[in-house]
Amino acid sequence: MLYQDTVESEVLVHKPWFVASIFTVVLAVLLTFNLTGTTVGELMRPVIGDPLQSGFYGRFAIAFAMAVVFCLNLALIGFAPLRVQIGVVWFELLLLFLAFFKSFDLSLPFIWKNLPFMITQGVVTTIYVSAISLMFASLIAIVAAIAKLSSNGFTYGIASFYTSFFRGLPLLMQIYLIYLGLPQLGVIINAVPAGVLALSLCVGAYMTEIFRSGIQSIDRGQWEASRSLGFGFGLTMRRIILPQALPVIIPPAGNMFIGMLKDSSLVSVLGVWELTFLARQIGQPTFHNMEMLISASIIYWILSICFELIQTRIERYFARSKAR
């Protein structure tokens, strides 16, 4: 719901018809998988006997038991407060992911041995490339957004061509074009600056539309009133328009930064020692690819969570004027 409902009503997960519907759907989905050869099948051995010899009976019994556990879990969680529900769901899903990763028979000593280097070198480089790219992308986006809102055909044409071109090409293609194409013009550029430039131009094109829509969300009367008071263009944008547009701009812009954090892995094709590059370089010689790739994935996830929390705080700060 968009807002907390003030009308008390029965919890949906406590309604028999809803639980029965969920049970039927979960049972049907689980029956499509043969889980007799898994850990769950071994746990059900006292009921179904040898899992591999149990046939359809064992398959159905496992699916039925898992559907019952799922529905009971769903109904019991509904009695808890909202924050507790969220925490329990996160904890259970995390356990499932850990159980899934455990099935790969990972070498934990190898992970712990190389994790410090991946953090001190890979994470630092990833954040550095992403942060610098975000700064340049924001500057490009502001200029291009103002140009697209201009009545000048020349500036609008340049801005619209820029956004169309860089949103129309894959980011990996842009990285190659900049790193390999600029030397053809006599401009020699290293791997890190090339990656930063490609990320800045690509993300800047997307953020241009975010800034443009945010500025356009402000009523035109705000602009006309500030101009009638004698405010110049720069002062109007800085003191009147942008402060009101930021609450609209920040959520999608924050999402773009989190996306950029992951897209920065593409600069690994240039040999930049960021997280993905190190995961491949460390894992391949010793055939521990899965250990390093899973470690890098978890680090990316943790970084994304941290930036999500920062984004939430920034959104709350700029939304103070709308608080009732």
PDB file of C-alpha atoms in Angstrom:
ATOM      1  CA  MET A   1       0.000   0.000   0.000  1.00  0.00           C
ATOM      2  CA  LEU A   2       1.102   3.554  -0.660  1.00  0.00           C
ATOM      3  CA  TYR A   3       0.113   4.678   2.848  1.00  0.00           C
ATOM      4  CA  GLN A   4      -0.548   2.778   6.056  1.00  0.00           C
ATOM      5  CA  ASP A   5      -4.219   1.764   6.116  1.00  0.00           C
ATOM      6  CA  THR A   6      -6.069   3.189   9.121  1.00  0.00           C
ATOM      7  CA  VAL A   7      -8.961   0.751   8.717  1.00  0.00           C
ATOM      8  CA  GLU A   8      -8.399  -2.489  10.617  1.00  0.00           C
ATOM      9  CA  SER A   9      -9.026  -5.576   8.516  1.00  0.00           C
ATOM     10  CA  GLU A  10      -8.213  -9.255   8.573  1.00  0.00           C
ATOM     11  CA  VAL A  11      -4.662 -10.124   7.557  1.00  0.00           C
ATOM     12  CA  LEU A  12      -4.685 -11.606   4.071  1.00  0.00           C
ATOM     13  CA  VAL A  13      -2.323 -14.485   4.910  1.00  0.00           C
ATOM     14  CA  HIS A  14      -4.729 -15.625   7.645  1.00  0.00           C
ATOM     15  CA  LYS A  15      -7.643 -16.109   5.267  1.00  0.00           C
ATOM     16  CA  PRO A  16      -8.204 -19.837   4.504  1.00  0.00           C
ATOM     17  CA  TRP A  17      -8.922 -19.290   0.802  1.00  0.00           C
ATOM     18  CA  PHE A  18      -5.692 -17.347   0.350  1.00  0.00           C
ATOM     19  CA  VAL A  19      -3.568 -19.938   2.177  1.00  0.00           C
ATOM     20  CA  ALA A  20      -5.196 -22.748   0.199  1.00  0.00           C
ATOM     21  CA  SER A  21      -4.506 -20.936  -3.072  1.00  0.00           C
ATOM     22  CA  ILE A  22      -0.866 -20.373  -2.147  1.00  0.00           C
ATOM     23  CA  PHE A  23      -0.548 -24.017  -1.077  1.00  0.00           C
ATOM     24  CA  THR A  24      -1.918 -25.226  -4.419  1.00  0.00           C
ATOM     25  CA  VAL A  25       0.397 -22.987  -6.429  1.00  0.00           C
ATOM     26  CA  VAL A  26       3.500 -23.906  -4.392  1.00  0.00           C
ATOM     27  CA  LEU A  27       2.674 -27.613  -4.573  1.00  0.00           C
ATOM     28  CA  ALA A  28       2.219 -27.433  -8.351  1.00  0.00           C
ATOM     29  CA  VAL A  29       5.513 -25.575  -8.786  1.00  0.00           C
ATOM     30  CA  LEU A  30       7.470 -27.986  -6.564  1.00  0.00           C
ATOM     31  CA  LEU A  31       6.067 -31.002  -8.394  1.00  0.00           C
ATOM     32  CA  THR A  32       7.765 -29.772 -11.561  1.00  0.00           C
ATOM     33  CA  PHE A  33      11.145 -30.341  -9.860  1.00  0.00           C
ATOM     34  CA  ASN A  34      12.553 -33.703  -8.833  1.00  0.00           C
ATOM     35  CA  LEU A  35      13.886 -33.021  -5.338  1.00  0.00           C
ATOM     36  CA  THR A  36      14.385 -36.668  -4.326  1.00  0.00           C
ATOM     37  CA  GLY A  37      18.133 -36.463  -4.887  1.00  0.00           C
ATOM     38  CA  THR A  38      18.619 -33.360  -2.737  1.00  0.00           C
ATOM     39  CA  THR A  39      19.169 -32.816   0.985  1.00  0.00           C
ATOM     40  CA  VAL A  40      15.404 -32.494   1.404  1.00  0.00           C
ATOM     41  CA  GLY A  41      15.001 -35.998   0.018  1.00  0.00           C
ATOM     42  CA  GLU A  42      17.444 -37.322   2.610  1.00  0.00           C
ATOM     43  CA  LEU A  43      15.515 -35.572   5.382  1.00  0.00           C
ATOM     44  CA  MET A  44      12.323 -37.251   4.145  1.00  0.00           C
ATOM     45  CA  ARG A  45      13.927 -40.724   4.093  1.00  0.00           C
ATOM     46  CA  PRO A  46      11.975 -41.948   7.191  1.00  0.00           C
ATOM     47  CA  VAL A  47       8.747 -41.219   5.300  1.00  0.00           C
ATOM     48  CA  ILE A  48       9.539 -42.168   1.701  1.00  0.00           C
ATOM     49  CA  GLY A  49      12.348 -44.698   2.193  1.00  0.00           C
ATOM     50  CA  ASP A  50      15.164 -44.583  -0.339  1.00  0.00           C
ATOM     51  CA  PRO A  51      14.639 -41.227  -2.097  1.00  0.00           C
ATOM     52  CA  LEU A  52      16.022 -42.416  -5.415  1.00  0.00           C
ATOM     53  CA  GLN A  53      13.670 -45.414  -5.434  1.00  0.00           C
ATOM     54  CA  SER A  54      10.566 -43.647  -4.127  1.00  0.00           C
ATOM     55  CA  GLY A  55       9.229 -42.614  -7.544  1.00  0.00           C
ATOM     56  CA  PHE A  56       6.256 -40.290  -7.811  1.00  0.00           C
ATOM     57  CA  TYR A  57       5.232 -40.975  -4.210  1.00  0.00           C
ATOM     58  CA  GLY A  58       8.494 -39.590  -2.891  1.00  0.00           C
ATOM     59  CA  ARG A  59       8.346 -36.651  -5.259  1.00  0.00           C
ATOM     60  CA  PHE A  60       4.799 -35.795  -4.178  1.00  0.00           C
ATOM     61  CA  ALA A  61       5.558 -36.290  -0.448  1.00  0.00           C
ATOM     62  CA  ILE A  62       8.532 -33.935  -0.621  1.00  0.00           C
ATOM     63  CA  ALA A  63       6.567 -31.295  -2.524  1.00  0.00           C
ATOM     64  CA  PHE A  64       3.607 -31.642  -0.145  1.00  0.00           C
ATOM     65  CA  ALA A  65       5.798 -31.301   2.969  1.00  0.00           C
ATOM     66  CA  MET A  66       7.618 -28.253   1.579  1.00  0.00           C
ATOM     67  CA  ALA A  67       4.319 -26.602   0.583  1.00  0.00           C
ATOM     68  CA  VAL A  68       2.937 -27.165   4.107  1.00  0.00           C
ATOM     69  CA  VAL A  69       6.069 -25.695   5.700  1.00  0.00           C
ATOM     70  CA  PHE A  70       5.948 -22.702   3.338  1.00  0.00           C
ATOM     71  CA  CYS A  71       2.285 -21.935   4.094  1.00  0.00           C
ATOM     72  CA  LEU A  72       2.741 -22.360   7.856  1.00  0.00           C
ATOM     73  CA  ASN A  73       5.722 -20.035   7.722  1.00  0.00           C
ATOM     74  CA  LEU A  74       3.692 -17.517   5.713  1.00  0.00           C
ATOM     75  CA  ALA A  75       0.784 -17.595   8.163  1.00  0.00           C
ATOM     76  CA  LEU A  76       2.937 -17.398  11.302  1.00  0.00           C
ATOM     77  CA  ILE A  77       4.962 -14.457   9.991  1.00  0.00           C
ATOM     78  CA  GLY A  78       1.685 -12.573   9.529  1.00  0.00           C
ATOM     79  CA  PHE A  79       1.238 -12.366  13.317  1.00  0.00           C
ATOM     80  CA  ALA A  80       4.489 -10.408  13.788  1.00  0.00           C
ATOM     81  CA  PRO A  81       4.975  -6.624  13.433  1.00  0.00           C
ATOM     82  CA  LEU A  82       6.046  -5.321  10.049  1.00  0.00           C
ATOM     83  CA  ARG A  83       9.730  -4.843  10.909  1.00  0.00           C
ATOM     84  CA  VAL A  84       9.924  -8.326  12.408  1.00  0.00           C
ATOM     85  CA  GLN A  85       8.275  -9.783   9.292  1.00  0.00           C
ATOM     86  CA  ILE A  86      10.861  -8.120   7.061  1.00  0.00           C
ATOM     87  CA  GLY A  87      13.733  -9.283   9.268  1.00  0.00           C
ATOM     88  CA  VAL A  88      12.480 -12.883   9.369  1.00  0.00           C
ATOM     89  CA  VAL A  89      11.986 -13.011   5.590  1.00  0.00           C
ATOM     90  CA  TRP A  90      15.483 -11.624   4.987  1.00  0.00           C
ATOM     91  CA  PHE A  91      16.978 -14.115   7.442  1.00  0.00           C
ATOM     92  CA  GLU A  92      15.202 -17.085   5.870  1.00  0.00           C
ATOM     93  CA  LEU A  93      16.127 -16.076   2.333  1.00  0.00           C
ATOM     94  CA  LEU A  94      19.737 -15.563   3.431  1.00  0.00           C
ATOM     95  CA  LEU A  95      19.788 -19.083   4.871  1.00  0.00           C
ATOM     96  CA  LEU A  96      18.458 -20.445   1.591  1.00  0.00           C
ATOM     97  CA  PHE A  97      21.166 -18.632  -0.357  1.00  0.00           C
ATOM     98  CA  LEU A  98      23.861 -19.933   1.999  1.00  0.00           C
ATOM     99  CA  ALA A  99      22.509 -23.455   1.593  1.00  0.00           C
ATOM    100  CA  PHE A 100      22.580 -22.972  -2.179  1.00  0.00           C
ATOM    101  CA  PHE A 101      26.192 -21.768  -2.106  1.00  0.00           C
ATOM    102  CA  LYS A 102      27.163 -24.644   0.192  1.00  0.00           C
ATOM    103  CA  SER A 103      26.132 -27.070  -2.550  1.00  0.00           C
ATOM    104  CA  PHE A 104      29.073 -25.807  -4.654  1.00  0.00           C
ATOM    105  CA  ASP A 105      31.554 -27.278  -2.128  1.00  0.00           C
ATOM    106  CA  LEU A 106      33.502 -24.024  -1.951  1.00  0.00           C
ATOM    107  CA  SER A 107      37.005 -23.761  -0.537  1.00  0.00           C
ATOM    108  CA  LEU A 108      36.542 -21.349   2.363  1.00  0.00           C
ATOM    109  CA  PRO A 109      40.291 -21.150   3.225  1.00  0.00           C
ATOM    110  CA  PHE A 110      40.985 -19.987  -0.341  1.00  0.00           C
ATOM    111  CA  ILE A 111      38.271 -17.324  -0.051  1.00  0.00           C
ATOM    112  CA  TRP A 112      39.520 -16.001   3.301  1.00  0.00           C
ATOM    113  CA  LYS A 113      43.090 -15.935   1.999  1.00  0.00           C
ATOM    114  CA  ASN A 114      42.276 -13.736  -1.025  1.00  0.00           C
ATOM    115  CA  LEU A 115      39.387 -11.698   0.388  1.00  0.00           C
ATOM    116  CA  PRO A 116      41.564  -8.939   1.962  1.00  0.00           C
ATOM    117  CA  PHE A 117      43.307  -8.249  -1.365  1.00  0.00           C
ATOM    118  CA  MET A 118      39.985  -8.178  -3.245  1.00  0.00           C
ATOM    119  CA  ILE A 119      38.670  -5.610  -0.763  1.00  0.00           C
ATOM    120  CA  THR A 120      41.747  -3.380  -0.526  1.00  0.00           C
ATOM    121  CA  GLN A 121      42.421  -3.404  -4.274  1.00  0.00           C
ATOM    122  CA  GLY A 122      39.238  -4.416  -6.083  1.00  0.00           C
ATOM    123  CA  VAL A 123      36.622  -2.670  -3.941  1.00  0.00           C
ATOM    124  CA  VAL A 124      38.624   0.540  -3.673  1.00  0.00           C
ATOM    125  CA  THR A 125      39.130   0.666  -7.449  1.00  0.00           C
ATOM    126  CA  THR A 126      35.463  -0.123  -8.101  1.00  0.00           C
ATOM    127  CA  ILE A 127      34.237   2.636  -5.776  1.00  0.00           C
ATOM    128  CA  TYR A 128      36.819   5.068  -7.136  1.00  0.00           C
ATOM    129  CA  VAL A 129      35.818   4.470 -10.772  1.00  0.00           C
ATOM    130  CA  SER A 130      32.088   4.604  -9.921  1.00  0.00           C
ATOM    131  CA  ALA A 131      32.318   7.773  -7.803  1.00  0.00           C
ATOM    132  CA  ILE A 132      34.400   9.713 -10.329  1.00  0.00           C
ATOM    133  CA  SER A 133      32.114   8.579 -13.139  1.00  0.00           C
ATOM    134  CA  LEU A 134      29.022   9.621 -11.184  1.00  0.00           C
ATOM    135  CA  MET A 135      30.449  13.102 -10.572  1.00  0.00           C
ATOM    136  CA  PHE A 136      31.179  13.681 -14.268  1.00  0.00           C
ATOM    137  CA  ALA A 137      27.899  12.038 -15.332  1.00  0.00           C
ATOM    138  CA  SER A 138      25.937  14.392 -13.063  1.00  0.00           C
ATOM    139  CA  LEU A 139      27.660  17.458 -14.505  1.00  0.00           C
ATOM    140  CA  ILE A 140      27.033  16.240 -18.047  1.00  0.00           C
ATOM    141  CA  ALA A 141      23.406  15.435 -17.201  1.00  0.00           C
ATOM    142  CA  ILE A 142      22.665  18.886 -15.755  1.00  0.00           C
ATOM    143  CA  VAL A 143      24.097  20.658 -18.796  1.00  0.00           C
ATOM    144  CA  ALA A 144      22.385  18.309 -21.268  1.00  0.00           C
ATOM    145  CA  ALA A 145      19.050  18.505 -19.403  1.00  0.00           C
ATOM    146  CA  ILE A 146      19.078  22.317 -19.509  1.00  0.00           C
ATOM    147  CA  ALA A 147      19.998  22.142 -23.190  1.00  0.00           C
ATOM    148  CA  LYS A 148      17.045  19.833 -23.898  1.00  0.00           C
ATOM    149  CA  LEU A 149      14.733  22.262 -22.127  1.00  0.00           C
ATOM    150  CA  SER A 150      16.111  25.177 -24.164  1.00  0.00           C
ATOM    151  CA  SER A 151      14.265  26.767 -27.057  1.00  0.00           C
ATOM    152  CA  ASN A 152      17.568  27.020 -28.936  1.00  0.00           C
ATOM    153  CA  GLY A 153      17.521  24.441 -31.733  1.00  0.00           C
ATOM    154  CA  PHE A 154      21.317  24.124 -31.869  1.00  0.00           C
ATOM    155  CA  THR A 155      21.770  23.210 -28.196  1.00  0.00           C
ATOM    156  CA  TYR A 156      18.669  20.999 -28.210  1.00  0.00           C
ATOM    157  CA  GLY A 157      19.954  19.165 -31.282  1.00  0.00           C
ATOM    158  CA  ILE A 158      23.345  18.468 -29.675  1.00  0.00           C
ATOM    159  CA  ALA A 159      21.775  17.285 -26.401  1.00  0.00           C
ATOM    160  CA  SER A 160      19.185  15.079 -28.087  1.00  0.00           C
ATOM    161  CA  PHE A 161      21.807  13.518 -30.371  1.00  0.00           C
ATOM    162  CA  TYR A 162      24.039  12.854 -27.365  1.00  0.00           C
ATOM    163  CA  THR A 163      21.304  11.121 -25.361  1.00  0.00           C
ATOM    164  CA  SER A 164      20.113   9.119 -28.362  1.00  0.00           C
ATOM    165  CA  PHE A 165      23.601   7.945 -29.314  1.00  0.00           C
ATOM    166  CA  PHE A 166      24.883   6.950 -25.875  1.00  0.00           C
ATOM    167  CA  ARG A 167      21.609   5.355 -24.808  1.00  0.00           C
ATOM    168  CA  GLY A 168      21.460   3.463 -28.084  1.00  0.00           C
ATOM    169  CA  LEU A 169      24.862   1.744 -27.847  1.00  0.00           C
ATOM    170  CA  PRO A 170      25.801  -1.016 -25.377  1.00  0.00           C
ATOM    171  CA  LEU A 171      28.137   0.226 -22.661  1.00  0.00           C
ATOM    172  CA  LEU A 172      30.738  -2.409 -23.532  1.00  0.00           C
ATOM    173  CA  MET A 173      30.784  -1.136 -27.116  1.00  0.00           C
ATOM    174  CA  GLN A 174      31.316   2.422 -25.879  1.00  0.00           C
ATOM    175  CA  ILE A 175      34.231   1.300 -23.714  1.00  0.00           C
ATOM    176  CA  TYR A 176      35.904  -0.349 -26.700  1.00  0.00           C
ATOM    177  CA  LEU A 177      35.212   2.609 -28.993  1.00  0.00           C
ATOM    178  CA  ILE A 178      36.746   5.085 -26.558  1.00  0.00           C
ATOM    179  CA  TYR A 179      39.742   2.965 -25.559  1.00  0.00           C
ATOM    180  CA  LEU A 180      40.564   1.749 -29.072  1.00  0.00           C
ATOM    181  CA  GLY A 181      39.078   4.577 -31.144  1.00  0.00           C
ATOM    182  CA  LEU A 182      40.608   7.672 -29.564  1.00  0.00           C
ATOM    183  CA  PRO A 183      44.205   6.559 -30.345  1.00  0.00           C
ATOM    184  CA  GLN A 184      43.187   6.652 -34.034  1.00  0.00           C
ATOM    185  CA  LEU A 185      42.740  10.408 -33.537  1.00  0.00           C
ATOM    186  CA  GLY A 186      46.095  10.724 -31.801  1.00  0.00           C
ATOM    187  CA  VAL A 187      44.601  10.754 -28.288  1.00  0.00           C
ATOM    188  CA  ILE A 188      46.269   8.054 -26.171  1.00  0.00           C
ATOM    189  CA  ILE A 189      44.200   7.292 -23.075  1.00  0.00           C
ATOM    190  CA  ASN A 190      44.883   4.804 -20.292  1.00  0.00           C
ATOM    191  CA  ALA A 191      42.470   2.102 -19.197  1.00  0.00           C
ATOM    192  CA  VAL A 192      41.081   3.794 -16.074  1.00  0.00           C
ATOM    193  CA  PRO A 193      40.393   7.201 -17.712  1.00  0.00           C
ATOM    194  CA  ALA A 194      38.845   5.392 -20.687  1.00  0.00           C
ATOM    195  CA  GLY A 195      36.547   3.434 -18.397  1.00  0.00           C
ATOM    196  CA  VAL A 196      35.595   6.541 -16.435  1.00  0.00           C
ATOM    197  CA  LEU A 197      34.903   8.481 -19.640  1.00  0.00           C
ATOM    198  CA  ALA A 198      32.729   5.700 -21.072  1.00  0.00           C
ATOM    199  CA  LEU A 199      30.747   5.312 -17.838  1.00  0.00           C
ATOM    200  CA  SER A 200      30.332   9.073 -17.492  1.00  0.00           C
ATOM    201  CA  LEU A 201      29.033   9.546 -21.034  1.00  0.00           C
ATOM    202  CA  CYS A 202      26.736   6.529 -20.941  1.00  0.00           C
ATOM    203  CA  VAL A 203      25.234   7.124 -17.491  1.00  0.00           C
ATOM    204  CA  GLY A 204      25.141  10.872 -18.130  1.00  0.00           C
ATOM    205  CA  ALA A 205      22.844  10.239 -21.097  1.00  0.00           C
ATOM    206  CA  TYR A 206      20.385   8.342 -18.900  1.00  0.00           C
ATOM    207  CA  MET A 207      20.654  10.857 -16.071  1.00  0.00           C
ATOM    208  CA  THR A 208      19.948  13.666 -18.542  1.00  0.00           C
ATOM    209  CA  GLU A 209      16.383  12.415 -18.858  1.00  0.00           C
ATOM    210  CA  ILE A 210      16.148  12.072 -15.071  1.00  0.00           C
ATOM    211  CA  PHE A 211      17.223  15.686 -14.539  1.00  0.00           C
ATOM    212  CA  ARG A 212      15.017  16.897 -17.376  1.00  0.00           C
ATOM    213  CA  SER A 213      11.903  15.196 -15.994  1.00  0.00           C
ATOM    214  CA  GLY A 214      12.731  16.410 -12.481  1.00  0.00           C
ATOM    215  CA  ILE A 215      13.061  20.021 -13.627  1.00  0.00           C
ATOM    216  CA  GLN A 216       9.897  19.777 -15.687  1.00  0.00           C
ATOM    217  CA  SER A 217       7.991  18.447 -12.667  1.00  0.00           C
ATOM    218  CA  ILE A 218       8.258  21.922 -11.086  1.00  0.00           C
ATOM    219  CA  ASP A 219       5.347  24.149 -11.955  1.00  0.00           C
ATOM    220  CA  ARG A 220       6.155  26.755 -14.598  1.00  0.00           C
ATOM    221  CA  GLY A 221       4.811  29.451 -12.271  1.00  0.00           C
ATOM    222  CA  GLN A 222       7.843  28.964 -10.016  1.00  0.00           C
ATOM    223  CA  TRP A 223      10.122  29.906 -12.905  1.00  0.00           C
ATOM    224  CA  GLU A 224       7.994  32.866 -13.988  1.00  0.00           C
ATOM    225  CA  ALA A 225       7.721  34.192 -10.422  1.00  0.00           C
ATOM    226  CA  SER A 226      11.486  34.064  -9.860  1.00  0.00           C
ATOM    227  CA  ARG A 227      12.150  35.744 -13.196  1.00  0.00           C
ATOM    228  CA  SER A 228       9.623  38.473 -12.413  1.00  0.00           C
ATOM    229  CA  LEU A 229      11.555  39.183  -9.216  1.00  0.00           C
ATOM    230  CA  GLY A 230      14.657  39.818 -11.289  1.00  0.00           C
ATOM    231  CA  PHE A 231      16.437  36.544 -10.565  1.00  0.00           C
ATOM    232  CA  GLY A 232      18.879  35.512 -13.269  1.00  0.00           C
ATOM    233  CA  PHE A 233      18.887  32.093 -14.911  1.00  0.00           C
ATOM    234  CA  GLY A 234      21.645  30.666 -12.744  1.00  0.00           C
ATOM    235  CA  LEU A 235      20.185  31.968  -9.489  1.00  0.00           C
ATOM    236  CA  THR A 236      16.720  30.707 -10.429  1.00  0.00           C
ATOM    237  CA  MET A 237      18.004  27.211 -11.158  1.00  0.00           C
ATOM    238  CA  ARG A 238      20.246  27.097  -8.088  1.00  0.00           C
ATOM    239  CA  ARG A 239      17.867  28.546  -5.495  1.00  0.00           C
ATOM    240  CA  ILE A 240      14.360  27.862  -6.821  1.00  0.00           C
ATOM    241  CA  ILE A 241      14.119  25.046  -9.365  1.00  0.00           C
ATOM    242  CA  LEU A 242      16.789  22.499  -8.438  1.00  0.00           C
ATOM    243  CA  PRO A 243      16.048  22.415  -4.668  1.00  0.00           C
ATOM    244  CA  GLN A 244      12.434  21.529  -5.474  1.00  0.00           C
ATOM    245  CA  ALA A 245      13.415  19.079  -8.210  1.00  0.00           C
ATOM    246  CA  LEU A 246      15.943  17.144  -6.120  1.00  0.00           C
ATOM    247  CA  PRO A 247      13.341  15.038  -4.250  1.00  0.00           C
ATOM    248  CA  VAL A 248      12.141  13.861  -7.669  1.00  0.00           C
ATOM    249  CA  ILE A 249      15.637  13.417  -9.108  1.00  0.00           C
ATOM    250  CA  ILE A 250      17.397  11.615  -6.258  1.00  0.00           C
ATOM    251  CA  PRO A 251      15.539   8.224  -6.258  1.00  0.00           C
ATOM    252  CA  PRO A 252      16.170   7.387  -9.949  1.00  0.00           C
ATOM    253  CA  ALA A 253      19.625   8.996  -9.820  1.00  0.00           C
ATOM    254  CA  GLY A 254      20.490   6.797  -6.828  1.00  0.00           C
ATOM    255  CA  ASN A 255      19.345   3.765  -8.771  1.00  0.00           C
ATOM    256  CA  MET A 256      21.587   4.817 -11.647  1.00  0.00           C
ATOM    257  CA  PHE A 257      24.569   5.011  -9.295  1.00  0.00           C
ATOM    258  CA  ILE A 258      23.899   1.519  -7.955  1.00  0.00           C
ATOM    259  CA  GLY A 259      23.588   0.334 -11.543  1.00  0.00           C
ATOM    260  CA  MET A 260      26.859   2.092 -12.393  1.00  0.00           C
ATOM    261  CA  LEU A 261      28.524   0.314  -9.482  1.00  0.00           C
ATOM    262  CA  LYS A 262      27.763  -3.001 -11.171  1.00  0.00           C
ATOM    263  CA  ASP A 263      28.358  -1.741 -14.712  1.00  0.00           C
ATOM    264  CA  SER A 264      31.868  -0.709 -13.658  1.00  0.00           C
ATOM    265  CA  SER A 265      32.684  -4.427 -13.887  1.00  0.00           C
ATOM    266  CA  LEU A 266      32.760  -3.975 -17.681  1.00  0.00           C
ATOM    267  CA  VAL A 267      35.963  -1.934 -17.455  1.00  0.00           C
ATOM    268  CA  SER A 268      37.642  -5.205 -16.460  1.00  0.00           C
ATOM    269  CA  VAL A 269      37.946  -5.923 -20.203  1.00  0.00           C
ATOM    270  CA  LEU A 270      40.533  -3.115 -20.285  1.00  0.00           C
ATOM    271  CA  GLY A 271      42.596  -4.747 -17.543  1.00  0.00           C
ATOM    272  CA  VAL A 272      41.517  -2.387 -14.765  1.00  0.00           C
ATOM    273  CA  TRP A 273      42.111  -4.040 -11.402  1.00  0.00           C
ATOM    274  CA  GLU A 274      38.560  -3.713 -10.173  1.00  0.00           C
ATOM    275  CA  LEU A 275      36.515  -6.378  -8.407  1.00  0.00           C
ATOM    276  CA  THR A 276      35.446  -8.538 -11.351  1.00  0.00           C
ATOM    277  CA  PHE A 277      38.903  -8.472 -12.935  1.00  0.00           C
ATOM    278  CA  LEU A 278      40.570  -9.621  -9.714  1.00  0.00           C
ATOM    279  CA  ALA A 279      37.958 -12.340  -9.185  1.00  0.00           C
ATOM    280  CA  ARG A 280      38.825 -13.817 -12.583  1.00  0.00           C
ATOM    281  CA  GLN A 281      42.579 -13.355 -12.251  1.00  0.00           C
ATOM    282  CA  ILE A 282      42.753 -14.967  -8.804  1.00  0.00           C
ATOM    283  CA  GLY A 283      40.341 -17.805  -9.512  1.00  0.00           C
ATOM    284  CA  GLN A 284      41.437 -18.998 -12.959  1.00  0.00           C
ATOM    285  CA  PRO A 285      45.032 -20.180 -12.259  1.00  0.00           C
ATOM    286  CA  THR A 286      43.922 -22.419  -9.372  1.00  0.00           C
ATOM    287  CA  PHE A 287      40.511 -23.397 -10.809  1.00  0.00           C
ATOM    288  CA  HIS A 288      38.709 -21.655  -7.935  1.00  0.00           C
ATOM    289  CA  ASN A 289      36.575 -19.551 -10.261  1.00  0.00           C
ATOM    290  CA  MET A 290      33.332 -20.188  -8.405  1.00  0.00           C
ATOM    291  CA  GLU A 291      34.814 -19.161  -5.041  1.00  0.00           C
ATOM    292  CA  MET A 292      36.042 -15.831  -6.361  1.00  0.00           C
ATOM    293  CA  LEU A 293      32.963 -15.076  -8.464  1.00  0.00           C
ATOM    294  CA  ILE A 294      30.619 -15.763  -5.546  1.00  0.00           C
ATOM    295  CA  SER A 295      32.828 -13.663  -3.248  1.00  0.00           C
ATOM    296  CA  ALA A 296      32.763 -10.790  -5.740  1.00  0.00           C
ATOM    297  CA  SER A 297      28.984 -11.124  -6.087  1.00  0.00           C
ATOM    298  CA  ILE A 298      28.479 -10.906  -2.334  1.00  0.00           C
ATOM    299  CA  ILE A 299      30.774  -7.856  -2.131  1.00  0.00           C
ATOM    300  CA  TYR A 300      28.789  -6.150  -4.912  1.00  0.00           C
ATOM    301  CA  TRP A 301      25.599  -6.932  -3.022  1.00  0.00           C
ATOM    302  CA  ILE A 302      26.956  -5.511   0.255  1.00  0.00           C
ATOM    303  CA  LEU A 303      28.113  -2.351  -1.516  1.00  0.00           C
ATOM    304  CA  SER A 304      24.675  -1.973  -3.109  1.00  0.00           C
ATOM    305  CA  ILE A 305      22.984  -2.326   0.286  1.00  0.00           C
ATOM    306  CA  CYS A 306      25.257   0.343   1.766  1.00  0.00           C
ATOM    307  CA  PHE A 307      24.465   2.776  -1.038  1.00  0.00           C
ATOM    308  CA  GLU A 308      20.747   1.975  -0.764  1.00  0.00           C
ATOM    309  CA  LEU A 309      20.868   3.006   2.892  1.00  0.00           C
ATOM    310  CA  ILE A 310      22.711   6.208   2.001  1.00  0.00           C
ATOM    311  CA  GLN A 311      20.171   6.921  -0.739  1.00  0.00           C
ATOM    312  CA  THR A 312      17.308   6.402   1.719  1.00  0.00           C
ATOM    313  CA  ARG A 313      18.803   8.929   4.152  1.00  0.00           C
ATOM    314  CA  ILE A 314      19.317  11.482   1.365  1.00  0.00           C
ATOM    315  CA  GLU A 315      15.733  11.005   0.172  1.00  0.00           C
ATOM    316  CA  ARG A 316      14.421  11.577   3.700  1.00  0.00           C
ATOM    317  CA  TYR A 317      16.536  14.713   4.050  1.00  0.00           C
ATOM    318  CA  PHE A 318      15.204  16.292   0.850  1.00  0.00           C
ATOM    319  CA  ALA A 319      11.644  15.143   1.539  1.00  0.00           C
ATOM    320  CA  ARG A 320      11.431  17.128   4.795  1.00  0.00           C
ATOM    321  CA  SER A 321       9.485  19.890   3.103  1.00  0.00           C
ATOM    322  CA  LYS A 322       6.755  17.397   2.190  1.00  0.00           C
ATOM    323  CA  ALA A 323       6.437  15.972   5.704  1.00  0.00           C
ATOM    324  CA  ARG A 324       3.011  16.502   7.190  1.00  0.00           C
TER     325      ARG A 324
END
